[in-house]
Amino acid sequence: MHLKLDQAPWQSAAKGVDAAGHHQPVGYWHETVSITPGAPLADQLDCDVAIVGGGFTGLSTAYHLKLHKPELEIALVEAGVVGHGASGRNGGFVMPLLGWDLLYAVDKLGDKTAGDAYRVMYDAVSYVKQTVAEHQLDCDLEATGYLLLNACGAREKRGRREYEAAHRLGFEHQWLEGDALNAYINSDQFTSGVFDPHPCVINPAKLARAMKELIASLGVRVYEQSPLLELTDGQPAVLRTPEGELHARQVMLAVNGYGEALGFLKSRILPVHTFIVLTEPLTAAQLDAVGWSEKRASLESARNFIHYFRLTADNRILFGGEDAKLYYQGRYFDADDAVFDALKERFRAYFPALRDVAFTHQWGGVLGISLDMFPSFGATGDHNNLFYAGGYSGHGVALSNYAGAIIAPLILRAGGETNVDTPPNTPFFVGHKPFWLGFEPFRYLGVQAYRALLRAQDSIQGA
Ligand SMILES: Cc1cc2nc3c(=O)[nH]c(=O)nc-3n(C[C@H](O)[C@H](O)[C@H](O)COP(=O)(O)OP(=O)(O)OC[C@H]3O[C@@H](n4cnc5c(N)ncnc54)[C@H](O)[C@@H]3O)c2cc1C
């Protein structure tokens, strides 16, 4: 296998660091933490494991490799700064969602496999809480729970079935309507909801930067401003960056939605974008007006094109979703004015009482989506020494943070270690190769047609 970076898709998005070497923040979270870009790789270096990508997947892999085997020489190269990608820009929902939803997973996989896979997702959520507590990672973690809101009859029916499936599989969801629902959120747009008490929210940029400090303290060499330009498969594999080269026995490709530009899992993990708008901090009276002051649940509206909304630590409302876009030829964008405008309009429809609240930030980013919405972990290459994890399909904060627990044992076992086990129930995630979606322009046209279908269903249902 030979990978080469096609720089064209990057031209439309921030690189993370400007020509003068200063961090280029994208969105609010990046402004809440001080980021000084680290030095690039400027040498030729031999290492046991090279990790490409400084998002949660790469950071978690480095962390778990070091936990198992502290003497490993690990080098991580990141194109911009750690947390530049989805991991530093997301909504911060740490949730167990897999596929479209639990019902979808049950329909596709059956009770047993879906139940086991969801248990892994719950383990991933618990893992984030434990790791943050254990290492006192400063990331504004708030145990909010998560409420999936229904806005129409069709979604309410599906919500009921989802709630029943959750109970059958042993998950403690609660059905909410009337006053019980209003105690969480007060908007006449929503008639019912399913509450899951387990999820939490974080400040994702803070978590990514704290994880960078943690792995560096364990001896991982982290090189920022170091895009992988070319990877030549082999034993060792050779990874070329603008000013340096890594020779690595094993490689972890932790690039998720950015794999497309490297030609990795191209057209299998699609670079789909989602966007967010953020309000100014709300006053106590404004929060009361929408019934969001006491139970600070993170919220999502149940539709094909979801809306996700939550409060930040300083009481802003983060409001994201509305559309999800694959751009022609897999280009990357940090902004889309049409989606920002549509999000603001929707926000005002959900919360007329907050019509005059100002928006201070708007941004977006790329995530990796597979056709069946399930993630993939595995090994590939002529020497089976190129590992990967991705395709979390919009719900990767928990699982990408947990990714190392699953992939590190596979890397170590392939490297000759015998006494390392993967966590229980993870086989479903390993070797699940995403479908290939074809070449441009057919891929783009196919995805546009599918988007139109999903939008039409949302609008017919009135969700
Ligand atoms: C706007 C937005 C909102 C989201 N909200 C949520 C949410 O609330 N909850 C949830 O569960 N999920 C959410 N997600 C998805 C979630 O953020 C991702 O699934 C998760 O962060 C993926 O982590 P990752 O490390 O695999 O990928 P990324 O965080 O994208 O990391 C990949 C890294 O690789 C680097 N890179 C790329 N190419 C190269 C190269 N050639 N050489 C070196 N480095 C390279 C990139 O700069 C990037 O830092 C959201 C995503 C977005 C974009």
Short mmCIF file of C-alpha atoms and ligand atoms in Angstrom, two decimals:
data_model
loop_
_atom_site.label_atom_id
_atom_site.label_comp_id
_atom_site.label_asym_id
_atom_site.label_seq_id
_atom_site.Cartn_x
_atom_site.Cartn_y
_atom_site.Cartn_z
CA MET A 1 0.00 0.00 0.00
CA HIS A 2 1.21 3.46 -0.81
CA LEU A 3 -0.55 6.59 0.47
CA LYS A 4 0.07 10.09 -0.82
CA LEU A 5 -1.54 13.28 0.43
CA ASP A 6 -3.66 15.10 -2.14
CA GLN A 7 -3.43 18.66 -0.82
CA ALA A 8 -6.23 20.02 -3.04
CA PRO A 9 -9.14 19.11 -0.71
CA TRP A 10 -7.40 21.00 2.13
CA GLN A 11 -7.23 24.34 0.32
CA SER A 12 -10.71 25.38 1.44
CA ALA A 13 -10.12 24.80 5.17
CA ALA A 14 -7.84 26.17 7.90
CA LYS A 15 -4.56 24.31 8.32
CA GLY A 16 -4.48 24.75 12.09
CA VAL A 17 -1.30 26.84 12.01
CA ASP A 18 -0.72 29.98 9.90
CA ALA A 19 2.44 30.88 7.96
CA ALA A 20 3.85 32.71 11.00
CA GLY A 21 3.49 29.57 13.14
CA HIS A 22 0.47 30.79 15.14
CA HIS A 23 -2.51 28.61 15.93
CA GLN A 24 -5.51 29.22 13.64
CA PRO A 25 -8.51 28.58 15.90
CA VAL A 26 -11.65 27.12 14.34
CA GLY A 27 -14.68 27.79 16.51
CA TYR A 28 -15.36 28.56 20.12
CA TRP A 29 -13.70 25.62 21.86
CA HIS A 30 -10.29 26.45 20.40
CA GLU A 31 -10.59 29.90 21.98
CA THR A 32 -11.14 28.46 25.46
CA VAL A 33 -7.68 26.94 25.68
CA SER A 34 -4.28 28.43 24.94
CA ILE A 35 -2.66 26.58 22.06
CA THR A 36 0.96 27.12 21.05
CA PRO A 37 1.78 24.85 18.10
CA GLY A 38 4.49 22.33 18.92
CA ALA A 39 7.59 21.84 16.79
CA PRO A 40 7.35 19.78 13.62
CA LEU A 41 9.21 16.55 12.97
CA ALA A 42 12.54 17.75 11.55
CA ASP A 43 14.62 14.58 11.56
CA GLN A 44 14.72 10.99 10.51
CA LEU A 45 13.51 8.86 13.41
CA ASP A 46 13.04 5.14 14.07
CA CYS A 47 10.11 4.17 16.25
CA ASP A 48 8.03 1.16 17.21
CA VAL A 49 4.69 2.75 16.43
CA ALA A 50 3.97 5.86 14.36
CA ILE A 51 0.56 7.43 14.90
CA VAL A 52 -0.88 9.73 12.24
CA GLY A 53 -3.48 12.19 13.54
CA GLY A 54 -3.77 14.04 16.83
CA GLY A 55 -7.49 13.61 17.44
CA PHE A 56 -9.04 11.48 20.18
CA THR A 57 -8.34 8.26 18.23
CA GLY A 58 -4.62 8.93 17.89
CA LEU A 59 -4.28 10.25 21.45
CA SER A 60 -6.14 7.29 22.92
CA THR A 61 -4.06 4.80 20.92
CA ALA A 62 -0.84 6.37 22.16
CA TYR A 63 -2.12 6.37 25.74
CA HIS A 64 -3.18 2.71 25.75
CA LEU A 65 0.02 1.53 24.05
CA LYS A 66 2.02 3.26 26.78
CA LEU A 67 -0.20 1.83 29.52
CA HIS A 68 0.47 -1.69 28.25
CA LYS A 69 4.12 -1.23 27.33
CA PRO A 70 5.82 1.92 28.65
CA GLU A 71 9.10 1.23 26.85
CA LEU A 72 7.55 1.49 23.35
CA GLU A 73 8.97 4.28 21.20
CA ILE A 74 5.92 6.11 19.88
CA ALA A 75 5.84 9.15 17.59
CA LEU A 76 2.61 10.97 16.77
CA VAL A 77 2.46 13.32 13.78
CA GLU A 78 -0.37 15.82 13.47
CA ALA A 79 -0.93 18.00 10.40
CA GLY A 80 -2.03 21.08 12.38
CA VAL A 81 -2.24 21.05 16.17
CA VAL A 82 -3.61 18.32 18.42
CA GLY A 83 -7.39 18.82 18.43
CA HIS A 84 -7.45 20.61 15.08
CA GLY A 85 -9.94 18.15 13.55
CA ALA A 86 -13.33 16.95 14.71
CA SER A 87 -11.97 16.13 18.17
CA GLY A 88 -11.39 19.80 18.98
CA ARG A 89 -14.54 21.15 17.33
CA ASN A 90 -17.40 18.80 18.11
CA GLY A 91 -20.52 19.33 20.17
CA GLY A 92 -18.89 17.61 23.14
CA PHE A 93 -21.68 15.02 23.58
CA VAL A 94 -20.14 11.91 25.12
CA MET A 95 -22.83 9.42 24.20
CA PRO A 96 -23.35 5.74 23.48
CA LEU A 97 -25.09 6.18 20.12
CA LEU A 98 -24.16 3.66 17.44
CA GLY A 99 -25.52 3.62 13.90
CA TRP A 100 -28.55 5.88 13.40
CA ASP A 101 -29.93 4.84 16.80
CA LEU A 102 -30.45 1.78 19.00
CA LEU A 103 -33.48 0.65 17.02
CA TYR A 104 -31.50 0.79 13.79
CA ALA A 105 -28.71 -1.27 15.39
CA VAL A 106 -31.24 -3.84 16.64
CA ASP A 107 -32.92 -4.05 13.22
CA LYS A 108 -29.58 -4.50 11.44
CA LEU A 109 -27.72 -6.69 13.91
CA GLY A 110 -30.31 -8.40 16.08
CA ASP A 111 -30.71 -8.07 19.85
CA LYS A 112 -27.58 -9.96 20.86
CA THR A 113 -25.00 -8.20 18.67
CA ALA A 114 -26.64 -4.79 19.00
CA GLY A 115 -26.85 -5.20 22.79
CA ASP A 116 -23.18 -6.21 23.02
CA ALA A 117 -22.09 -3.36 20.74
CA TYR A 118 -24.12 -0.85 22.76
CA ARG A 119 -22.56 -2.17 25.98
CA VAL A 120 -19.17 -1.29 24.47
CA MET A 121 -20.49 2.19 23.75
CA TYR A 122 -21.66 2.56 27.37
CA ASP A 123 -18.24 1.32 28.50
CA ALA A 124 -16.73 4.02 26.30
CA VAL A 125 -18.84 6.71 28.02
CA SER A 126 -17.87 5.39 31.47
CA TYR A 127 -14.26 5.22 30.36
CA VAL A 128 -14.25 8.93 29.46
CA LYS A 129 -15.67 9.84 32.87
CA GLN A 130 -13.15 7.61 34.68
CA THR A 131 -10.13 8.81 32.69
CA VAL A 132 -11.05 12.46 33.17
CA ALA A 133 -11.43 11.87 36.92
CA GLU A 134 -8.32 9.71 37.28
CA HIS A 135 -5.98 12.16 35.55
CA GLN A 136 -7.94 15.27 36.55
CA LEU A 137 -8.16 16.32 32.90
CA ASP A 138 -9.47 19.88 32.78
CA CYS A 139 -12.32 19.67 30.24
CA ASP A 140 -15.50 20.98 31.95
CA LEU A 141 -17.08 17.52 32.08
CA GLU A 142 -20.71 17.77 33.17
CA ALA A 143 -22.86 14.69 33.83
CA THR A 144 -25.94 15.96 32.04
CA GLY A 145 -27.58 12.83 30.65
CA TYR A 146 -29.00 12.98 27.16
CA LEU A 147 -32.59 13.55 26.03
CA LEU A 148 -33.75 12.55 22.55
CA LEU A 149 -36.75 14.73 21.71
CA ASN A 150 -39.68 13.84 19.46
CA ALA A 151 -41.35 16.58 17.45
CA CYS A 152 -43.90 14.58 15.43
CA GLY A 153 -46.10 11.47 15.55
CA ALA A 154 -43.80 9.35 13.37
CA ARG A 155 -40.80 10.09 15.54
CA GLU A 156 -42.81 9.53 18.70
CA LYS A 157 -43.75 6.04 17.49
CA ARG A 158 -40.12 5.29 16.70
CA GLY A 159 -39.11 6.75 20.07
CA ARG A 160 -41.50 4.34 21.85
CA ARG A 161 -40.00 1.39 20.02
CA GLU A 162 -36.50 2.66 20.83
CA TYR A 163 -37.45 2.96 24.50
CA GLU A 164 -38.87 -0.58 24.54
CA ALA A 165 -35.77 -1.97 22.82
CA ALA A 166 -33.55 -0.19 25.35
CA HIS A 167 -35.44 -1.79 28.23
CA ARG A 168 -35.37 -5.22 26.63
CA LEU A 169 -31.58 -4.94 26.33
CA GLY A 170 -31.17 -3.73 29.90
CA PHE A 171 -30.49 -0.01 29.45
CA GLU A 172 -32.11 2.40 31.90
CA HIS A 173 -33.89 4.86 29.60
CA GLN A 174 -36.87 6.93 30.75
CA TRP A 175 -39.90 7.96 28.69
CA LEU A 176 -40.80 11.64 29.25
CA GLU A 177 -43.87 13.66 28.28
CA GLY A 178 -46.04 16.45 29.70
CA ASP A 179 -44.71 17.98 32.91
CA ALA A 180 -41.91 15.42 33.13
CA LEU A 181 -40.66 16.61 29.74
CA ASN A 182 -41.18 20.29 30.55
CA ALA A 183 -38.96 19.85 33.59
CA TYR A 184 -36.10 19.33 31.13
CA ILE A 185 -36.98 21.70 28.31
CA ASN A 186 -39.88 23.95 27.59
CA SER A 187 -40.64 24.24 23.88
CA ASP A 188 -43.99 23.56 22.25
CA GLN A 189 -42.09 21.93 19.38
CA PHE A 190 -41.51 18.74 21.33
CA THR A 191 -44.16 16.31 22.54
CA SER A 192 -42.09 13.58 24.20
CA GLY A 193 -38.58 12.28 24.64
CA VAL A 194 -36.38 9.42 25.77
CA PHE A 195 -33.90 10.28 28.52
CA ASP A 196 -30.67 8.38 29.05
CA PRO A 197 -29.00 9.41 32.34
CA HIS A 198 -25.56 8.02 31.50
CA PRO A 199 -24.04 10.44 28.90
CA CYS A 200 -22.10 13.58 29.75
CA VAL A 201 -20.70 16.61 27.95
CA ILE A 202 -17.17 17.96 27.74
CA ASN A 203 -15.21 20.83 26.23
CA PRO A 204 -13.58 18.82 23.42
CA ALA A 205 -10.61 21.12 22.71
CA LYS A 206 -9.70 21.15 26.39
CA LEU A 207 -9.90 17.35 26.52
CA ALA A 208 -7.74 16.92 23.39
CA ARG A 209 -5.08 19.30 24.71
CA ALA A 210 -5.12 17.64 28.15
CA MET A 211 -4.68 14.24 26.49
CA LYS A 212 -1.73 15.64 24.53
CA GLU A 213 -0.08 16.65 27.82
CA LEU A 214 -0.85 13.25 29.32
CA ILE A 215 0.70 11.20 26.51
CA ALA A 216 3.71 13.53 26.30
CA SER A 217 4.26 12.96 30.03
CA LEU A 218 4.32 9.21 29.32
CA GLY A 219 7.09 9.68 26.77
CA VAL A 220 5.16 9.84 23.48
CA ARG A 221 6.86 12.22 21.02
CA VAL A 222 4.21 14.55 19.63
CA TYR A 223 5.02 16.49 16.46
CA GLU A 224 2.54 19.17 15.42
CA GLN A 225 2.63 21.04 12.06
CA SER A 226 3.71 17.70 10.55
CA PRO A 227 1.31 16.47 7.87
CA LEU A 228 1.99 12.99 6.59
CA LEU A 229 2.73 13.55 2.91
CA GLU A 230 3.50 10.02 1.89
CA LEU A 231 3.47 6.55 3.44
CA THR A 232 5.31 3.64 1.90
CA ASP A 233 4.23 0.29 3.21
CA GLY A 234 6.98 -2.03 4.41
CA GLN A 235 8.81 -3.46 7.36
CA PRO A 236 9.49 -0.80 8.52
CA ALA A 237 6.89 1.49 6.99
CA VAL A 238 8.29 4.87 5.92
CA LEU A 239 6.31 8.03 6.66
CA ARG A 240 7.41 11.29 5.06
CA THR A 241 6.46 14.73 6.42
CA PRO A 242 7.64 18.10 4.98
CA GLU A 243 10.84 18.16 7.06
CA GLY A 244 11.24 14.67 8.46
CA GLU A 245 10.77 10.95 8.11
CA LEU A 246 9.61 8.19 10.44
CA HIS A 247 10.58 4.55 10.08
CA ALA A 248 8.04 2.55 12.04
CA ARG A 249 7.45 -1.15 12.71
CA GLN A 250 3.74 -0.44 13.03
CA VAL A 251 1.53 2.48 12.03
CA MET A 252 -1.79 3.72 13.37
CA LEU A 253 -3.80 5.78 10.88
CA ALA A 254 -6.03 7.90 13.11
CA VAL A 255 -7.26 10.36 10.50
CA ASN A 256 -10.96 9.46 10.31
CA GLY A 257 -12.69 11.85 7.85
CA TYR A 258 -9.31 13.10 6.60
CA GLY A 259 -8.30 9.67 5.30
CA GLU A 260 -9.93 10.58 1.99
CA ALA A 261 -7.15 13.09 1.14
CA LEU A 262 -4.52 10.42 1.79
CA GLY A 263 -6.39 7.90 -0.33
CA PHE A 264 -7.02 5.78 2.78
CA LEU A 265 -10.41 4.02 2.96
CA LYS A 266 -11.34 6.42 0.19
CA SER A 267 -15.05 6.40 -0.59
CA ARG A 268 -15.58 3.99 2.33
CA ILE A 269 -15.23 6.49 5.20
CA LEU A 270 -16.79 9.64 3.76
CA PRO A 271 -15.67 13.16 4.76
CA VAL A 272 -19.06 14.50 5.79
CA HIS A 273 -19.39 17.91 7.44
CA THR A 274 -21.60 19.10 10.28
CA PHE A 275 -21.94 22.68 11.53
CA ILE A 276 -22.57 24.51 14.80
CA VAL A 277 -23.76 27.97 15.89
CA LEU A 278 -23.20 29.28 19.43
CA THR A 279 -25.01 31.99 21.38
CA GLU A 280 -23.72 34.55 23.81
CA PRO A 281 -23.91 33.46 27.49
CA LEU A 282 -27.54 33.33 28.62
CA THR A 283 -28.84 35.00 31.78
CA ALA A 284 -30.61 32.97 34.45
CA ALA A 285 -33.92 34.53 33.30
CA GLN A 286 -33.32 33.48 29.70
CA LEU A 287 -32.52 29.92 30.76
CA ASP A 288 -35.66 29.86 32.93
CA ALA A 289 -37.73 31.02 29.96
CA VAL A 290 -36.92 27.76 28.14
CA GLY A 291 -36.98 25.60 31.26
CA TRP A 292 -33.33 24.68 30.92
CA SER A 293 -31.96 26.07 34.18
CA GLU A 294 -32.19 23.13 36.59
CA LYS A 295 -31.70 19.96 34.60
CA ARG A 296 -28.97 20.84 32.16
CA ALA A 297 -29.56 17.81 29.92
CA SER A 298 -27.88 17.65 26.54
CA LEU A 299 -30.56 17.44 23.87
CA GLU A 300 -31.09 16.11 20.38
CA SER A 301 -34.14 16.23 18.14
CA ALA A 302 -35.08 12.91 16.57
CA ARG A 303 -35.01 13.30 12.80
CA ASN A 304 -32.79 12.15 9.95
CA PHE A 305 -30.90 15.46 10.03
CA ILE A 306 -30.67 15.85 13.76
CA HIS A 307 -30.28 19.01 15.80
CA TYR A 308 -28.00 18.68 18.81
CA PHE A 309 -28.00 21.31 21.51
CA ARG A 310 -26.43 21.75 24.89
CA LEU A 311 -25.23 24.34 27.37
CA THR A 312 -21.57 25.26 27.70
CA ALA A 313 -19.90 25.81 31.06
CA ASP A 314 -20.59 29.58 30.71
CA ASN A 315 -24.25 29.00 29.74
CA ARG A 316 -24.12 29.56 26.01
CA ILE A 317 -26.31 27.37 23.84
CA LEU A 318 -24.44 25.31 21.30
CA PHE A 319 -26.80 24.38 18.50
CA GLY A 320 -25.65 22.10 15.68
CA GLY A 321 -26.82 19.86 12.87
CA GLU A 322 -29.71 20.70 10.48
CA ASP A 323 -27.73 19.39 7.50
CA ALA A 324 -24.75 17.14 6.86
CA LYS A 325 -22.70 17.77 3.75
CA LEU A 326 -20.33 15.85 1.56
CA TYR A 327 -18.65 18.31 -0.79
CA TYR A 328 -17.69 17.45 -4.34
CA GLN A 329 -14.41 15.52 -4.53
CA GLY A 330 -14.23 15.31 -0.75
CA ARG A 331 -13.19 18.91 -0.11
CA TYR A 332 -12.92 20.21 3.46
CA PHE A 333 -14.68 23.34 4.75
CA ASP A 334 -14.87 25.03 8.17
CA ALA A 335 -17.95 27.13 7.35
CA ASP A 336 -21.16 26.97 5.31
CA ASP A 337 -23.29 30.11 5.46
CA ALA A 338 -26.45 28.41 4.21
CA VAL A 339 -26.29 25.88 7.05
CA PHE A 340 -25.47 28.58 9.64
CA ASP A 341 -28.51 30.62 8.53
CA ALA A 342 -30.78 27.57 8.60
CA LEU A 343 -29.52 26.64 12.07
CA LYS A 344 -30.27 30.10 13.45
CA GLU A 345 -33.75 30.06 11.94
CA ARG A 346 -34.42 26.65 13.48
CA PHE A 347 -33.08 27.79 16.85
CA ARG A 348 -35.59 30.67 16.88
CA ALA A 349 -38.41 28.30 15.97
CA TYR A 350 -37.50 25.98 18.84
CA PHE A 351 -37.00 28.84 21.30
CA PRO A 352 -39.12 31.90 20.39
CA ALA A 353 -38.40 33.30 23.85
CA LEU A 354 -34.72 33.53 22.85
CA ARG A 355 -35.36 35.24 19.53
CA ASP A 356 -33.13 38.22 20.44
CA VAL A 357 -30.19 36.26 21.76
CA ALA A 358 -27.03 36.98 19.74
CA PHE A 359 -24.85 34.36 18.08
CA THR A 360 -21.13 34.86 18.68
CA HIS A 361 -19.51 31.88 16.93
CA GLN A 362 -20.14 29.50 14.07
CA TRP A 363 -17.96 26.73 12.71
CA GLY A 364 -17.96 23.24 11.30
CA GLY A 365 -15.74 20.31 10.68
CA VAL A 366 -15.38 16.97 9.04
CA LEU A 367 -16.30 13.61 10.46
CA GLY A 368 -16.06 10.12 8.98
CA ILE A 369 -19.29 8.40 7.95
CA SER A 370 -19.72 4.90 6.60
CA LEU A 371 -22.75 3.87 4.57
CA ASP A 372 -24.13 1.61 7.30
CA MET A 373 -23.15 4.17 10.00
CA PHE A 374 -21.07 1.61 11.93
CA PRO A 375 -17.42 2.26 12.88
CA SER A 376 -14.42 0.24 11.70
CA PHE A 377 -11.27 -0.92 13.46
CA GLY A 378 -8.68 -3.09 11.81
CA ALA A 379 -5.33 -3.78 10.21
CA THR A 380 -4.34 -3.58 6.57
CA GLY A 381 -1.32 -3.22 4.27
CA ASP A 382 1.02 -5.73 2.66
CA HIS A 383 2.55 -6.49 6.08
CA ASN A 384 -0.66 -6.14 8.06
CA ASN A 385 1.08 -3.48 10.15
CA LEU A 386 -1.11 -0.48 9.24
CA PHE A 387 -3.87 -0.14 11.82
CA TYR A 388 -6.88 2.16 11.75
CA ALA A 389 -10.04 3.17 13.57
CA GLY A 390 -12.76 5.52 12.35
CA GLY A 391 -16.12 5.86 10.68
CA TYR A 392 -17.82 6.74 13.97
CA SER A 393 -20.51 8.39 11.87
CA GLY A 394 -21.11 11.51 13.93
CA HIS A 395 -21.08 9.87 17.34
CA GLY A 396 -17.40 9.37 17.90
CA VAL A 397 -16.50 11.37 20.99
CA ALA A 398 -16.94 8.44 23.39
CA LEU A 399 -15.72 5.70 21.04
CA SER A 400 -12.70 7.58 19.65
CA ASN A 401 -11.56 8.27 23.22
CA TYR A 402 -11.96 4.55 23.94
CA ALA A 403 -10.46 3.51 20.58
CA GLY A 404 -7.04 2.83 22.07
CA ALA A 405 -8.50 0.27 24.48
CA ILE A 406 -9.63 -1.71 21.43
CA ILE A 407 -6.84 -1.10 18.93
CA ALA A 408 -3.74 -1.03 21.19
CA PRO A 409 -4.08 -4.75 22.11
CA LEU A 410 -4.38 -5.58 18.39
CA ILE A 411 -1.21 -3.59 17.63
CA LEU A 412 0.67 -5.21 20.51
CA ARG A 413 -0.45 -8.73 19.65
CA ALA A 414 0.61 -8.23 16.03
CA GLY A 415 3.97 -7.04 17.40
CA GLY A 416 4.45 -10.31 19.29
CA GLU A 417 2.88 -9.64 22.72
CA THR A 418 0.78 -12.54 23.93
CA ASN A 419 -0.81 -11.40 27.17
CA VAL A 420 -2.92 -8.46 26.03
CA ASP A 421 -6.66 -8.76 25.55
CA THR A 422 -9.19 -6.52 23.86
CA PRO A 423 -12.10 -5.46 26.08
CA PRO A 424 -15.19 -7.74 26.08
CA ASN A 425 -17.74 -7.49 23.25
CA THR A 426 -15.49 -5.57 20.87
CA PRO A 427 -15.26 -8.12 17.99
CA PHE A 428 -18.16 -6.42 16.20
CA PHE A 429 -16.04 -3.30 15.77
CA VAL A 430 -12.98 -5.09 14.42
CA GLY A 431 -12.64 -5.89 10.73
CA HIS A 432 -15.99 -4.35 9.85
CA LYS A 433 -15.00 -2.97 6.44
CA PRO A 434 -17.22 -0.11 5.26
CA PHE A 435 -18.89 -0.34 1.85
CA TRP A 436 -17.32 1.39 -1.13
CA LEU A 437 -19.42 4.24 -2.50
CA GLY A 438 -17.89 4.61 -5.96
CA PHE A 439 -16.04 7.28 -7.92
CA GLU A 440 -16.87 10.95 -8.48
CA PRO A 441 -19.14 12.35 -9.83
CA PHE A 442 -21.41 9.33 -9.22
CA ARG A 443 -20.62 9.24 -5.51
CA TYR A 444 -21.45 12.92 -5.08
CA LEU A 445 -24.68 12.61 -7.07
CA GLY A 446 -25.70 9.48 -5.19
CA VAL A 447 -25.11 11.14 -1.83
CA GLN A 448 -27.06 14.25 -2.92
CA ALA A 449 -30.00 12.06 -3.95
CA TYR A 450 -29.90 10.23 -0.61
CA ARG A 451 -29.73 13.55 1.27
CA ALA A 452 -32.77 14.82 -0.66
CA LEU A 453 -34.66 11.67 0.30
CA LEU A 454 -33.81 12.04 3.98
CA ARG A 455 -34.75 15.72 3.96
CA ALA A 456 -38.06 14.96 2.26
CA GLN A 457 -38.86 12.36 4.93
CA ASP A 458 -38.06 14.86 7.70
CA SER A 459 -40.28 17.49 6.15
CA ILE A 460 -43.19 15.10 5.40
CA GLN A 461 -43.07 13.84 8.98
CA GLY A 462 -42.91 17.43 10.27
CA ALA A 463 -39.92 16.63 12.48
C1 LIG B 1 -18.79 19.86 14.18
C2 LIG B 1 -18.75 18.44 14.72
C3 LIG B 1 -19.58 18.12 15.80
C4 LIG B 1 -19.54 16.83 16.33
N1 LIG B 1 -20.24 16.57 17.48
C5 LIG B 1 -20.12 15.36 18.08
C6 LIG B 1 -20.72 15.13 19.35
O1 LIG B 1 -21.26 16.04 19.98
N2 LIG B 1 -20.64 13.87 19.86
C7 LIG B 1 -20.00 12.86 19.21
O2 LIG B 1 -19.98 11.74 19.73
N3 LIG B 1 -19.35 13.09 18.05
C8 LIG B 1 -19.37 14.31 17.48
N4 LIG B 1 -18.67 14.55 16.34
C9 LIG B 1 -17.79 13.50 15.81
C10 LIG B 1 -16.50 13.36 16.63
O3 LIG B 1 -15.95 14.62 16.89
C11 LIG B 1 -15.51 12.46 15.89
O4 LIG B 1 -16.10 11.20 15.66
C12 LIG B 1 -14.21 12.22 16.65
O5 LIG B 1 -13.69 13.41 17.19
C13 LIG B 1 -13.21 11.55 15.72
O6 LIG B 1 -11.91 11.63 16.28
P1 LIG B 1 -10.66 11.21 15.41
O7 LIG B 1 -9.47 11.36 16.26
O8 LIG B 1 -10.89 9.86 14.82
O9 LIG B 1 -10.64 12.22 14.18
P2 LIG B 1 -10.17 13.83 14.14
O10 LIG B 1 -10.49 14.43 15.43
O11 LIG B 1 -10.73 14.35 12.92
O12 LIG B 1 -8.60 13.66 14.08
C14 LIG B 1 -7.90 13.41 12.91
C15 LIG B 1 -6.64 14.26 12.97
O13 LIG B 1 -5.79 13.87 11.91
C16 LIG B 1 -5.13 15.02 11.43
N5 LIG B 1 -4.68 14.70 10.07
C17 LIG B 1 -5.43 14.57 8.97
N6 LIG B 1 -4.66 14.28 7.90
C18 LIG B 1 -3.39 14.21 8.36
C19 LIG B 1 -2.14 13.95 7.74
N7 LIG B 1 -2.04 13.73 6.42
N8 LIG B 1 -1.03 13.94 8.51
C20 LIG B 1 -1.11 14.19 9.85
N9 LIG B 1 -2.28 14.46 10.49
C21 LIG B 1 -3.40 14.46 9.74
C22 LIG B 1 -6.19 16.10 11.49
O14 LIG B 1 -5.63 17.39 11.51
C23 LIG B 1 -6.92 15.75 12.78
O15 LIG B 1 -6.40 16.45 13.89
C24 LIG B 1 -18.69 15.83 15.75
C25 LIG B 1 -17.88 16.17 14.67
C26 LIG B 1 -17.90 17.45 14.16
C27 LIG B 1 -17.00 17.80 13.00
#
